[in-house]
Every structure is written in structure tokens, then in C-alpha cells.
mmCIF file with all atom_site columns, C-alpha atoms in Angstrom:
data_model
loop_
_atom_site.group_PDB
_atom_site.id
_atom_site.type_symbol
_atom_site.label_atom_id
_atom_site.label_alt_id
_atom_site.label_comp_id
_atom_site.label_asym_id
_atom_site.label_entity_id
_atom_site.label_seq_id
_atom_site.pdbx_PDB_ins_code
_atom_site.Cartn_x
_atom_site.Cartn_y
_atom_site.Cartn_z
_atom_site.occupancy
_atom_site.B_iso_or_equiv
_atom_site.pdbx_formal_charge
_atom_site.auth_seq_id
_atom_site.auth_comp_id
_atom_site.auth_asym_id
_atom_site.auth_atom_id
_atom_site.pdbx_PDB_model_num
ATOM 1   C CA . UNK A 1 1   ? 56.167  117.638 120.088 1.00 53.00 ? 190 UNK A CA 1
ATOM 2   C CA . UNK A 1 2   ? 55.086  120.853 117.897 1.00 56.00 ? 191 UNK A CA 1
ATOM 3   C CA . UNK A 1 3   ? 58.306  123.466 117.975 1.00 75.00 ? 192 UNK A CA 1
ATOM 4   C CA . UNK A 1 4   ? 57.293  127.147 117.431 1.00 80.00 ? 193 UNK A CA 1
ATOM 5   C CA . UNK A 1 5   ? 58.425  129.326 114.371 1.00 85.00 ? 194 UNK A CA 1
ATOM 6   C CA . UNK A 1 6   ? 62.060  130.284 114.904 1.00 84.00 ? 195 UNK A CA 1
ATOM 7   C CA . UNK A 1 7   ? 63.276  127.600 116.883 1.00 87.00 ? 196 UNK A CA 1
ATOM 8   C CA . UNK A 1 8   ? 65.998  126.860 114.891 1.00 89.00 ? 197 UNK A CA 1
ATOM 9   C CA . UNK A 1 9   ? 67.504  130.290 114.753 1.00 91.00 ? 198 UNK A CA 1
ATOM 10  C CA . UNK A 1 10  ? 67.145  130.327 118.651 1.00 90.00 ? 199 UNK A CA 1
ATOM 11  C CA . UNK A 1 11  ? 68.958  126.977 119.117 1.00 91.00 ? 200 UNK A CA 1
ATOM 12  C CA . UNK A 1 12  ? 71.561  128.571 116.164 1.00 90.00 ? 201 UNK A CA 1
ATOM 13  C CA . UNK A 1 13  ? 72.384  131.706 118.540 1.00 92.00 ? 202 UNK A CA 1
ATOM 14  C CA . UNK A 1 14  ? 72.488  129.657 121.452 1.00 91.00 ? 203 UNK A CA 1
ATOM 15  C CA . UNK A 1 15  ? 75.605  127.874 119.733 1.00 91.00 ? 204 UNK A CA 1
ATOM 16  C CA . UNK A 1 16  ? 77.077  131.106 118.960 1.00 91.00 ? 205 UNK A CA 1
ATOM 17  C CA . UNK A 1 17  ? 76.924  132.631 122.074 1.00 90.00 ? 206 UNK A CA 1
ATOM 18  C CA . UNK A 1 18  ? 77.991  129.826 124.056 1.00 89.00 ? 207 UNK A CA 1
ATOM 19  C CA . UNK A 1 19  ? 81.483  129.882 121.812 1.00 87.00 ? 208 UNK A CA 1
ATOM 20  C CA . UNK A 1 20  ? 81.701  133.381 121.802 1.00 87.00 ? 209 UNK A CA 1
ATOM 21  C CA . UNK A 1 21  ? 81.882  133.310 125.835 1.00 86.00 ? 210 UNK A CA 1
ATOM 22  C CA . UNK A 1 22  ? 84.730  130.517 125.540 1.00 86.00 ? 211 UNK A CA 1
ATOM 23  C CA . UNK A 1 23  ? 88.496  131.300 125.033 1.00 85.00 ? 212 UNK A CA 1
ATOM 24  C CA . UNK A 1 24  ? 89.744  130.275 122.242 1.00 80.00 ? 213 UNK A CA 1
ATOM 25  C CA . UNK A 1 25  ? 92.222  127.352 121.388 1.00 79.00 ? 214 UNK A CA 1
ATOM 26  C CA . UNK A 1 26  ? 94.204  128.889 118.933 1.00 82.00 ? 215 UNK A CA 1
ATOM 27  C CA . UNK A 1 27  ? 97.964  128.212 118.555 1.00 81.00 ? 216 UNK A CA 1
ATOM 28  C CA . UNK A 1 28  ? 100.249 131.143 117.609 1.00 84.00 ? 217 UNK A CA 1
ATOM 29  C CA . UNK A 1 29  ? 102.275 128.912 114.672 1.00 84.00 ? 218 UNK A CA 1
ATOM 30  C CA . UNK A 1 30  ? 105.122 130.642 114.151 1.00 81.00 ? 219 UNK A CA 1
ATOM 31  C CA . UNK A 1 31  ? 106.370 131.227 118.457 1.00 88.00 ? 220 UNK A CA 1
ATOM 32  C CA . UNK A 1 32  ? 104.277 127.731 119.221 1.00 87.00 ? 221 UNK A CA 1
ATOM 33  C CA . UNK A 1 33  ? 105.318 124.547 117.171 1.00 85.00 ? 222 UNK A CA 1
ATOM 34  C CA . UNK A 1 34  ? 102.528 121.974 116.640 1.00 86.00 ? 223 UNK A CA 1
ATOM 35  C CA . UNK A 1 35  ? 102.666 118.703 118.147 1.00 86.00 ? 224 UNK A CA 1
ATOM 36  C CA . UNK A 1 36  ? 102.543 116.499 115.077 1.00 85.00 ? 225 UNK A CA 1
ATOM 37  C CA . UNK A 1 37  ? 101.109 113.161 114.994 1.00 84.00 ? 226 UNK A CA 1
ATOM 38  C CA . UNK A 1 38  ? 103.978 110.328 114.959 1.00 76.00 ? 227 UNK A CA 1
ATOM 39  C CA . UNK A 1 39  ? 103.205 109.140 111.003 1.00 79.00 ? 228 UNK A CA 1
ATOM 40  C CA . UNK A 1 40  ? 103.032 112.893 109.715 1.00 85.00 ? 229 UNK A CA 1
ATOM 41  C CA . UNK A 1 41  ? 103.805 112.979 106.005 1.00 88.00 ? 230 UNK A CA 1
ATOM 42  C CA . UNK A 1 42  ? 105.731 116.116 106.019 1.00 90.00 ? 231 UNK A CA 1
ATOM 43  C CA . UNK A 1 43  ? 108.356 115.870 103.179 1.00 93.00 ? 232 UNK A CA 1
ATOM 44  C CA . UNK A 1 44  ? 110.561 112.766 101.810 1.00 95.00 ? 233 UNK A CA 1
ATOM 45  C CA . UNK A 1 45  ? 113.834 112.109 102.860 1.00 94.00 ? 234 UNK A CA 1
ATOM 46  C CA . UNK A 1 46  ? 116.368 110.258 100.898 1.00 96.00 ? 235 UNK A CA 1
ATOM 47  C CA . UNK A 1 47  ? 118.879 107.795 102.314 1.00 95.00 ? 236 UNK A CA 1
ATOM 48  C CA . UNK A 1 48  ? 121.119 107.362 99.499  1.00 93.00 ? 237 UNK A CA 1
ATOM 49  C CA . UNK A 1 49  ? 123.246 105.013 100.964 1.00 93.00 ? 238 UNK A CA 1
ATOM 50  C CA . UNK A 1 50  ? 120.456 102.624 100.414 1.00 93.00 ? 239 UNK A CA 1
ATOM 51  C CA . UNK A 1 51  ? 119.630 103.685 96.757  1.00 94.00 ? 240 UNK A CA 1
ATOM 52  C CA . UNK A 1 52  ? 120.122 101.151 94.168  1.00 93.00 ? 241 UNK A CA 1
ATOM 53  C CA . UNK A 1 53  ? 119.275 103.217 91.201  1.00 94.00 ? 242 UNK A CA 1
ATOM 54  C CA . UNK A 1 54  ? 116.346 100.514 90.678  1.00 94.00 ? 243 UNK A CA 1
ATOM 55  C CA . UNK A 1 55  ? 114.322 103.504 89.425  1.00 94.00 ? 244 UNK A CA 1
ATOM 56  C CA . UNK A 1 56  ? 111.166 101.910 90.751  1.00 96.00 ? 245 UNK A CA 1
ATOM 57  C CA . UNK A 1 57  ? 110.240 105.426 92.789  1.00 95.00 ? 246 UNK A CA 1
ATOM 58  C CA . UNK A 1 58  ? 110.191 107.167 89.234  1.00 96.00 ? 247 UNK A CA 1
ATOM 59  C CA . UNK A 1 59  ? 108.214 104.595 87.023  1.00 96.00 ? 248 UNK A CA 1
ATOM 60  C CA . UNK A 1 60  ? 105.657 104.217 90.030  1.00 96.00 ? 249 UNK A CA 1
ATOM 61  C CA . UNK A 1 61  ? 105.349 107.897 90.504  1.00 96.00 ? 250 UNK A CA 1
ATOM 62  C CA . UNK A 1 62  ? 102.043 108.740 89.445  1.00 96.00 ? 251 UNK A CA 1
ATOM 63  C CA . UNK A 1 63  ? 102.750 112.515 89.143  1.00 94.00 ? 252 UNK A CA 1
ATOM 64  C CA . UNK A 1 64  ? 106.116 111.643 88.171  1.00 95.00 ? 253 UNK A CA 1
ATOM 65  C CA . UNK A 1 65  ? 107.831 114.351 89.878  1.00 96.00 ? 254 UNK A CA 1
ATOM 66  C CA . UNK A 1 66  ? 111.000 112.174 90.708  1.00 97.00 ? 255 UNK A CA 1
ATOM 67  C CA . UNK A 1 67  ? 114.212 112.742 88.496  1.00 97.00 ? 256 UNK A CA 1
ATOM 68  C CA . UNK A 1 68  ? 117.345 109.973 88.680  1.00 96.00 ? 257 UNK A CA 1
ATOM 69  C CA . UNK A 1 69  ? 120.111 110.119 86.630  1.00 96.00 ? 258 UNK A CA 1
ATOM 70  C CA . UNK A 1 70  ? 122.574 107.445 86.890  1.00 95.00 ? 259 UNK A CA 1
ATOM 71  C CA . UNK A 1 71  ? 125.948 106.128 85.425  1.00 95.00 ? 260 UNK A CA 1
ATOM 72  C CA . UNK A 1 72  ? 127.029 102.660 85.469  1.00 94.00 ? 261 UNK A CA 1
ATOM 73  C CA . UNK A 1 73  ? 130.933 101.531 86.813  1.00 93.00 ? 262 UNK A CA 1
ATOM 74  C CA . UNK A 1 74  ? 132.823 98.519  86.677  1.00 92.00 ? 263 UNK A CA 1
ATOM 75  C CA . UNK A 1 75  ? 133.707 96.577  90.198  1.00 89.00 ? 264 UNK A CA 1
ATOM 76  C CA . UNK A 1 76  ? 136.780 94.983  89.714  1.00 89.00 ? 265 UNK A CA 1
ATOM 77  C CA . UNK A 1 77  ? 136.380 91.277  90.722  1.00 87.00 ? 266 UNK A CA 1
ATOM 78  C CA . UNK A 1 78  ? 136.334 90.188  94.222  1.00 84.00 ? 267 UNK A CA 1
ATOM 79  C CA . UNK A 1 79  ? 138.658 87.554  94.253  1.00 86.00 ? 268 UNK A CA 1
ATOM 80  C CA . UNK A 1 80  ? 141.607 85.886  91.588  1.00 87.00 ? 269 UNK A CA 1
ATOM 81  C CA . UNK A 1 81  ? 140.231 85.117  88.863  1.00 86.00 ? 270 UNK A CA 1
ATOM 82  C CA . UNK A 1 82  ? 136.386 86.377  89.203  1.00 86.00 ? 271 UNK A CA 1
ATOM 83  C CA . UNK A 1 83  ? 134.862 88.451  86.726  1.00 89.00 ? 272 UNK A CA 1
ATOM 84  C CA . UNK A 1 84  ? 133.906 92.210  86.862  1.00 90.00 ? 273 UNK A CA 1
ATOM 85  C CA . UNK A 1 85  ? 131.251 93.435  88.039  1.00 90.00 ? 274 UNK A CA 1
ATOM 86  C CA . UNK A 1 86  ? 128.968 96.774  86.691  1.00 91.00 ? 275 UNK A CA 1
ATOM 87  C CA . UNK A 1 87  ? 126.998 98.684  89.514  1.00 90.00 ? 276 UNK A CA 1
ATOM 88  C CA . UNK A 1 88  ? 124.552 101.791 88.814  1.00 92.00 ? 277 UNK A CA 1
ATOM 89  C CA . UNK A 1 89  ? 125.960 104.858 90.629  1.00 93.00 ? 278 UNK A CA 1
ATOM 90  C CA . UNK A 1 90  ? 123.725 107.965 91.608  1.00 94.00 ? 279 UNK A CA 1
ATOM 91  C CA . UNK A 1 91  ? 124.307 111.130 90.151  1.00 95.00 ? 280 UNK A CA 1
ATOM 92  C CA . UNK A 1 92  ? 120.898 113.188 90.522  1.00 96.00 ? 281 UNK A CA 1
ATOM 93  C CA . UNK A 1 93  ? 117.953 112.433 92.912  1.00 97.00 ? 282 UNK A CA 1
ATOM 94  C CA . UNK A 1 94  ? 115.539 115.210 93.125  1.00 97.00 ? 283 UNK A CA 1
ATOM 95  C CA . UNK A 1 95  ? 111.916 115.346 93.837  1.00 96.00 ? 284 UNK A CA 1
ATOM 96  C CA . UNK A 1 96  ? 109.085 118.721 92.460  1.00 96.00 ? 285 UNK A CA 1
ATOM 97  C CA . UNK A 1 97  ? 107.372 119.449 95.572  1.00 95.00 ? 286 UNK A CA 1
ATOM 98  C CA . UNK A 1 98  ? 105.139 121.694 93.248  1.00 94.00 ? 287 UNK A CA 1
ATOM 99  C CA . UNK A 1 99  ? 104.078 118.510 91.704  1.00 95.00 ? 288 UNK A CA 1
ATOM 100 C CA . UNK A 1 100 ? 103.965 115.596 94.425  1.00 94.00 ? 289 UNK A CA 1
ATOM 101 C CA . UNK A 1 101 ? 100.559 114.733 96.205  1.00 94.00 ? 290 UNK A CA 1
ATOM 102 C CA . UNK A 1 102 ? 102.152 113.014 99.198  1.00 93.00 ? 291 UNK A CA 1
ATOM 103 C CA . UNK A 1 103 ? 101.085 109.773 97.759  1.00 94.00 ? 292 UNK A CA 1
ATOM 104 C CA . UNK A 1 104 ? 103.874 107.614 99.544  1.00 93.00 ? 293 UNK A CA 1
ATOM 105 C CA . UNK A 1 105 ? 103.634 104.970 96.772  1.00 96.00 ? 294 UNK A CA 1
ATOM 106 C CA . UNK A 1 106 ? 107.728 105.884 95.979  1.00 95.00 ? 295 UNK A CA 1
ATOM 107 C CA . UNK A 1 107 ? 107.976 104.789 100.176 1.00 95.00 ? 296 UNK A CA 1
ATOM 108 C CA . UNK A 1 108 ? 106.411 101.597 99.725  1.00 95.00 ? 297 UNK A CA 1
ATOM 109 C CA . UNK A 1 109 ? 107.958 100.428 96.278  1.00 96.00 ? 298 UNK A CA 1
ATOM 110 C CA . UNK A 1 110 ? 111.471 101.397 97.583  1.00 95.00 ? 299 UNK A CA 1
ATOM 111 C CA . UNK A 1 111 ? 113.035 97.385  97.903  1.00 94.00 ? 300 UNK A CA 1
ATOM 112 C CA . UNK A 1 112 ? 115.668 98.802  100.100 1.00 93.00 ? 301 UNK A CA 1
ATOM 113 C CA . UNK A 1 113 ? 114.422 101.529 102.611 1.00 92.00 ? 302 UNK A CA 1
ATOM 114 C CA . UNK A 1 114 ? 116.048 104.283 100.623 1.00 95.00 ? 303 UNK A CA 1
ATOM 115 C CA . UNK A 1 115 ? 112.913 106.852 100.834 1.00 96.00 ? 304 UNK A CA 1
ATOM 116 C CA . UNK A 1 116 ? 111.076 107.912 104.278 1.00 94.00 ? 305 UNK A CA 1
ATOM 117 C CA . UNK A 1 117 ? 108.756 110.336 105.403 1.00 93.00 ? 306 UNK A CA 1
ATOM 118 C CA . UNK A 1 118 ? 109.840 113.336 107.364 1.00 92.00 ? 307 UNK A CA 1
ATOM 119 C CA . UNK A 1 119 ? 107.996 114.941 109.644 1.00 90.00 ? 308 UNK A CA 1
ATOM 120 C CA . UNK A 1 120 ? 109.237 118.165 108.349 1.00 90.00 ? 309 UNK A CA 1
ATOM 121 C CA . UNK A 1 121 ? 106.780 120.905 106.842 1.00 88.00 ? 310 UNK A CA 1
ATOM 122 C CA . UNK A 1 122 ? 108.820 124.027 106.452 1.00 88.00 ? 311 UNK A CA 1
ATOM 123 C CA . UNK A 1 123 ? 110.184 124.250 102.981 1.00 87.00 ? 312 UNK A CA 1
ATOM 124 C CA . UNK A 1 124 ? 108.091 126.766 101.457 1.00 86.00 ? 313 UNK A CA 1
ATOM 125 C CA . UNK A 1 125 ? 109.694 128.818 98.624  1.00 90.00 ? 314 UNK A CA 1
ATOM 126 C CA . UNK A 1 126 ? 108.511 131.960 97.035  1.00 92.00 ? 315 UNK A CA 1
ATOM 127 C CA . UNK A 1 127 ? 109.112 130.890 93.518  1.00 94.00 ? 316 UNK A CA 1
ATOM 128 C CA . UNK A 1 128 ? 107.812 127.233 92.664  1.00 93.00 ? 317 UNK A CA 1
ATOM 129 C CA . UNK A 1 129 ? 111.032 126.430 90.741  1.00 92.00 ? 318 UNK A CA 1
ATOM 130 C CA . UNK A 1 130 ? 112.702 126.078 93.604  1.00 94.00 ? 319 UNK A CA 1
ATOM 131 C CA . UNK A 1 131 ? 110.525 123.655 94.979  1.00 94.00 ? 320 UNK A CA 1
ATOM 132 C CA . UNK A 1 132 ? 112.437 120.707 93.121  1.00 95.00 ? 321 UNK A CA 1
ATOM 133 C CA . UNK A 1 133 ? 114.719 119.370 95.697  1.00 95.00 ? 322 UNK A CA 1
ATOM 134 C CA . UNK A 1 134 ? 118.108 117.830 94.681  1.00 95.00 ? 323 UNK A CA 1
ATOM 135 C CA . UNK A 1 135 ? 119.612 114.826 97.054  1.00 93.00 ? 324 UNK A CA 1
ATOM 136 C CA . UNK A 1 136 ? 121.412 116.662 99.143  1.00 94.00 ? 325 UNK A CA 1
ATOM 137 C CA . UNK A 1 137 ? 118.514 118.620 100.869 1.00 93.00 ? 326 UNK A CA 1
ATOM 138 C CA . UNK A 1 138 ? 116.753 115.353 100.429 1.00 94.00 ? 327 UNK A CA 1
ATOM 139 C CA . UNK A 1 139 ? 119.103 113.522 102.474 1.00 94.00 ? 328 UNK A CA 1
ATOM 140 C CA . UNK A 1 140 ? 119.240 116.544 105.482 1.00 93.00 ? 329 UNK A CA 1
ATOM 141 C CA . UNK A 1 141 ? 115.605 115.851 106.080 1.00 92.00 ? 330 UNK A CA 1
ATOM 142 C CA . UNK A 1 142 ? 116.663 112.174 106.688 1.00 92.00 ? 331 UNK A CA 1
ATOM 143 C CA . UNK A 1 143 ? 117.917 113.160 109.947 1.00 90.00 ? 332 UNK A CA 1
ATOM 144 C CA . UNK A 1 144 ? 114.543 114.736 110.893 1.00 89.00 ? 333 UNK A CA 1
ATOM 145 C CA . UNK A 1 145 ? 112.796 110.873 109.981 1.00 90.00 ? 334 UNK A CA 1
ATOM 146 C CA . UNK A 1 146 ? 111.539 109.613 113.376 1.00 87.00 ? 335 UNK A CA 1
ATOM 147 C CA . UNK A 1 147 ? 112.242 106.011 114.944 1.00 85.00 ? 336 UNK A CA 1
ATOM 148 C CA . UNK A 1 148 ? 110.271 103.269 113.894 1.00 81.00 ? 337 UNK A CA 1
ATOM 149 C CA . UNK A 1 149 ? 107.366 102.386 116.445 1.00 77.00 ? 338 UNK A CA 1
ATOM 150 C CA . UNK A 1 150 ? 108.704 99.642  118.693 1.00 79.00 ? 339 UNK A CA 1
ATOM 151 C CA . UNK A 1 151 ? 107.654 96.202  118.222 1.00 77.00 ? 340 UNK A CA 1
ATOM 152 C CA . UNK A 1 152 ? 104.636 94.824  119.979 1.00 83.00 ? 341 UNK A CA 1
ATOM 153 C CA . UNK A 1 153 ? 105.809 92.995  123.083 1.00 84.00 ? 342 UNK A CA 1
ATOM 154 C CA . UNK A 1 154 ? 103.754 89.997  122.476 1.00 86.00 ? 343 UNK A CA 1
ATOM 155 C CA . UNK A 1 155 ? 104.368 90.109  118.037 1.00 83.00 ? 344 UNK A CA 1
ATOM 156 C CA . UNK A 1 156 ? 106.295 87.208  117.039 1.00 84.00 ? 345 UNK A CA 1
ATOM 157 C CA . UNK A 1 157 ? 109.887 87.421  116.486 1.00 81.00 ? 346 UNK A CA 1
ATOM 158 C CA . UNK A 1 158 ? 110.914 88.055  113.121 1.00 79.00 ? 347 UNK A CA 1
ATOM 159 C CA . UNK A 1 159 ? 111.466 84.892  110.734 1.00 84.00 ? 348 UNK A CA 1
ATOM 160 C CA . UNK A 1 160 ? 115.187 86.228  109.802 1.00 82.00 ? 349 UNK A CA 1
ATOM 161 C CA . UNK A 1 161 ? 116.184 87.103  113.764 1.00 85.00 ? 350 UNK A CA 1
ATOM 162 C CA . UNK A 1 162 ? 114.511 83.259  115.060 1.00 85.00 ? 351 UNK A CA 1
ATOM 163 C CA . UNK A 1 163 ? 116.882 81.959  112.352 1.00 87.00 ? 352 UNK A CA 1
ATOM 164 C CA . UNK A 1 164 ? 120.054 83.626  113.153 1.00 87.00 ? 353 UNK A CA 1
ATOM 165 C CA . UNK A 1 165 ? 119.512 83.443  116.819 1.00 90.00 ? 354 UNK A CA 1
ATOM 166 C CA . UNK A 1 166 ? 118.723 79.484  116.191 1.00 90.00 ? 355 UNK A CA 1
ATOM 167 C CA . UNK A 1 167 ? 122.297 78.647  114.021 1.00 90.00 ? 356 UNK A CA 1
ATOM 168 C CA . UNK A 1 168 ? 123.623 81.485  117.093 1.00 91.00 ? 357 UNK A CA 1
ATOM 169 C CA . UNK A 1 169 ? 122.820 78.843  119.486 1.00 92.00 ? 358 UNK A CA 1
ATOM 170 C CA . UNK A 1 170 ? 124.219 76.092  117.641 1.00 93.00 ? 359 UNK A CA 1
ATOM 171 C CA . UNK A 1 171 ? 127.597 77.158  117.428 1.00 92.00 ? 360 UNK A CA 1
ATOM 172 C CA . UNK A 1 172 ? 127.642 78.421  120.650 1.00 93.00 ? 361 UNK A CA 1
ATOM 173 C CA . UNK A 1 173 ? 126.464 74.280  121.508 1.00 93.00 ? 362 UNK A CA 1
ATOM 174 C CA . UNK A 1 174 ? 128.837 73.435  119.488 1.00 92.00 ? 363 UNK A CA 1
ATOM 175 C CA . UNK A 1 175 ? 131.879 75.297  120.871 1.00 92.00 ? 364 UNK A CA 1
ATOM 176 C CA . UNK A 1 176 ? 130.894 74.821  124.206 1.00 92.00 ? 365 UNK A CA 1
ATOM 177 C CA . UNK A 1 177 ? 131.088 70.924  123.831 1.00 91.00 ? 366 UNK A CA 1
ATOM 178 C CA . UNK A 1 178 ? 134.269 71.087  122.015 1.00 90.00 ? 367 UNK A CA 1
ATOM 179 C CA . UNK A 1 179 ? 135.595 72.723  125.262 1.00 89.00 ? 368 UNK A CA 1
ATOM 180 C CA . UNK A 1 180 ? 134.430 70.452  127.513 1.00 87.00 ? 369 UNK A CA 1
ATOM 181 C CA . UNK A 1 181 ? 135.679 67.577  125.389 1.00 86.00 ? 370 UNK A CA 1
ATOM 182 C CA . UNK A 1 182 ? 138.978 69.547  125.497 1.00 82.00 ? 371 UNK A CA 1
ATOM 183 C CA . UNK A 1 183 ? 139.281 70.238  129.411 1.00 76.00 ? 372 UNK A CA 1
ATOM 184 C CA . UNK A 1 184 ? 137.925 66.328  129.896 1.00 73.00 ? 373 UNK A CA 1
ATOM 185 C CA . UNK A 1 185 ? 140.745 64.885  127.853 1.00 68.00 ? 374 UNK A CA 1
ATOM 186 C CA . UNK A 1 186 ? 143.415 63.215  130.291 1.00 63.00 ? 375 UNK A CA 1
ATOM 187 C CA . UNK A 1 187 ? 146.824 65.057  130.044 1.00 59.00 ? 376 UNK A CA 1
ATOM 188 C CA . UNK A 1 188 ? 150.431 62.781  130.548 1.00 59.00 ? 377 UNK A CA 1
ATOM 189 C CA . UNK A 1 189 ? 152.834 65.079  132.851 1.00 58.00 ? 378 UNK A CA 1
ATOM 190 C CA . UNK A 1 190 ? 154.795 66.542  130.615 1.00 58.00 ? 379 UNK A CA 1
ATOM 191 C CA . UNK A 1 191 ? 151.223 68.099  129.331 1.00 52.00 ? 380 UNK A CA 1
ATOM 192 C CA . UNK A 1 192 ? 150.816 66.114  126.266 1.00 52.00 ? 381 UNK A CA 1
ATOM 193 C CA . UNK A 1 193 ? 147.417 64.307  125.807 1.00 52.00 ? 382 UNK A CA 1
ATOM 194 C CA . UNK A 1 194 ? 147.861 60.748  125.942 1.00 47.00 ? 383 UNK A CA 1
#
């Protein structure tokens, strides 16, 4: 099949003018807000409940644009005669925006689900200084984290919930026969067990 001189530029207009004729798709940003995908990574929030002061977001950062400072304080002892205890205690947590690429590796080193990703985008700032976020903005965009997916119908049930639901149903055996054996035992009439 031989294609005549200019066939390209003809198939290039015909591309053009077929969009031109179409309306456009365009969403006005500001008035319309987008419909984000359900894993956006918008911003991190921090649930400092959950922080341990483990550090291991900061030593894994590999732009390492997350600050901690920490203190440590003694626990007294738990019961007579125990020994105190020493726990870390957050003072700062604060995360440079200007630097952070969005990696998520501080999300997935996190031990104990202190860090998640927000769906949140709008937290520009007209000087970059004040792109370093201290905890307490941190932990408002918590509130914006979305709901974990829910579990696949057919997934198996989690090792730790089969095990408490298995020593559940033991003691529930358990009482349940020492009730029967109570209500089965013969009574004397003045309501003492013989």
C-alpha cells in the first residue's frame, strides 16, 4: 500500500480537528474538587498516640526531612516492689515538605501505625520555610486519613483474631459446663447441696 506525500500531516489535522469540535473535560479546581483515588499520597499524618520515639522514620528517611526530639521519664513501678521504668516522651515531630519526595518508606518502617497518608493536598505556602510542619498540624491531617479497605470476604481470618476467638470459645465451654454442673447438682430442702 503506497501512501501519497503528506499523508501524515492530513491524518495529523484530522486529529486536531476532531478534538477541536469536542467539549472539553476540564475541571474548574478551585469551585470543583477532584475525586481522588482511594490510596492518594497527599500529605503524612501523625498519630502520636502511637509514637514510640523509635526514631526509625528519621534514620530511614532518605531525604531526611523528619526532625524528633525526645526526652526520657521515669515510670514509677507497677506494682510493690517492681522496679522503675524509663519511657521516651515526644517533644518535636515535624516533617520539610520542601524536602520530602512522598517516598512512604517512614509509613512502612513505622512498627506501630504512628504515620499515614492523607489524602490531603492543600498546604501550599508562599515561603518554603513554612513548609516544615510541626506535630500538631501533622496530627489534624490524621483526621482526613481514610478507612482501611475492608477485608476480602473470602481472606483468611487473621492468625491473632482465630486465636483469641479460639481461647473465647473455651472459656465460654468452660463456663457454660460449670453451670450446668451447678444447676444439675441435687439440692437438700433447706437449699444446701447434699
Amino acid at each position: 500500500m503506497a501512501s501519497f506525500p503528506g499523508s501524515g500531516l492530513a491524518k495529523g489535522l484530522a486529529v486536531t480537528l476532531r478534538t477541536m469540535t469536542r467539549k472539553t473535560v476540564t475541571e474548574q479546581y478551585p469551585d470543583v474538587q477532584p475525586e481522588l483515588p482511594p490510596r492518594t499520597r497527599g500529605v503524612i499524618g501523625l498519630f502520636e498516640e502511637n509514637c514510640t520515639v523509635c526514631m526509625l522514620c528519621a534514620r530511614e528517611c532518605p531525604d531526611w526531612c523528619i526532625y524528633i526530639d525526645s526526652h526520657k521519664e521515669t515510670v514509677p513501678p507497677a506494682a510493690p516492689g517492681g522496679r522503675e521504668r524509663s519511657r521516651n516522651v515526644l517533644d518535636r515531630f515535624a516533617i520539610d515538605f520542601s524536602l520530602c519526595m512522598y517516598c512512604g518508606i517512614c509509613i512502612e518502617v513505622c512498627p506501630f501505625d504512628a504515620l499515614f497518608w492523607s489524602p490531603e493536598f492543600e498546604y501550599a505556602e508562599t515561603d518554603i520555610r513554612d513548609l516544615t510542619h510541626e506535630r500538631d498540624k501533622l496530627r489534624e491531617w490524621m483526621w482526613t486519613v481514610p478507612a482501611p479497605p475492608a477485608l476480602d470476604p473470602a481472606a483468611e481470618e487473621p492468625k491473632e483474631i482465630a486465636a483469641a476467638r479460639k481461647t473465647a470459645d473455651k472459656l465460654a465451654a468452660a463456663q457454660a459446663a460449670a453451670e450446668a454442673q451447678a444447676g444439675s447438682e441435687p439440692t437438700t430442702p433447706e437449699g444446701g447441696a447434699s
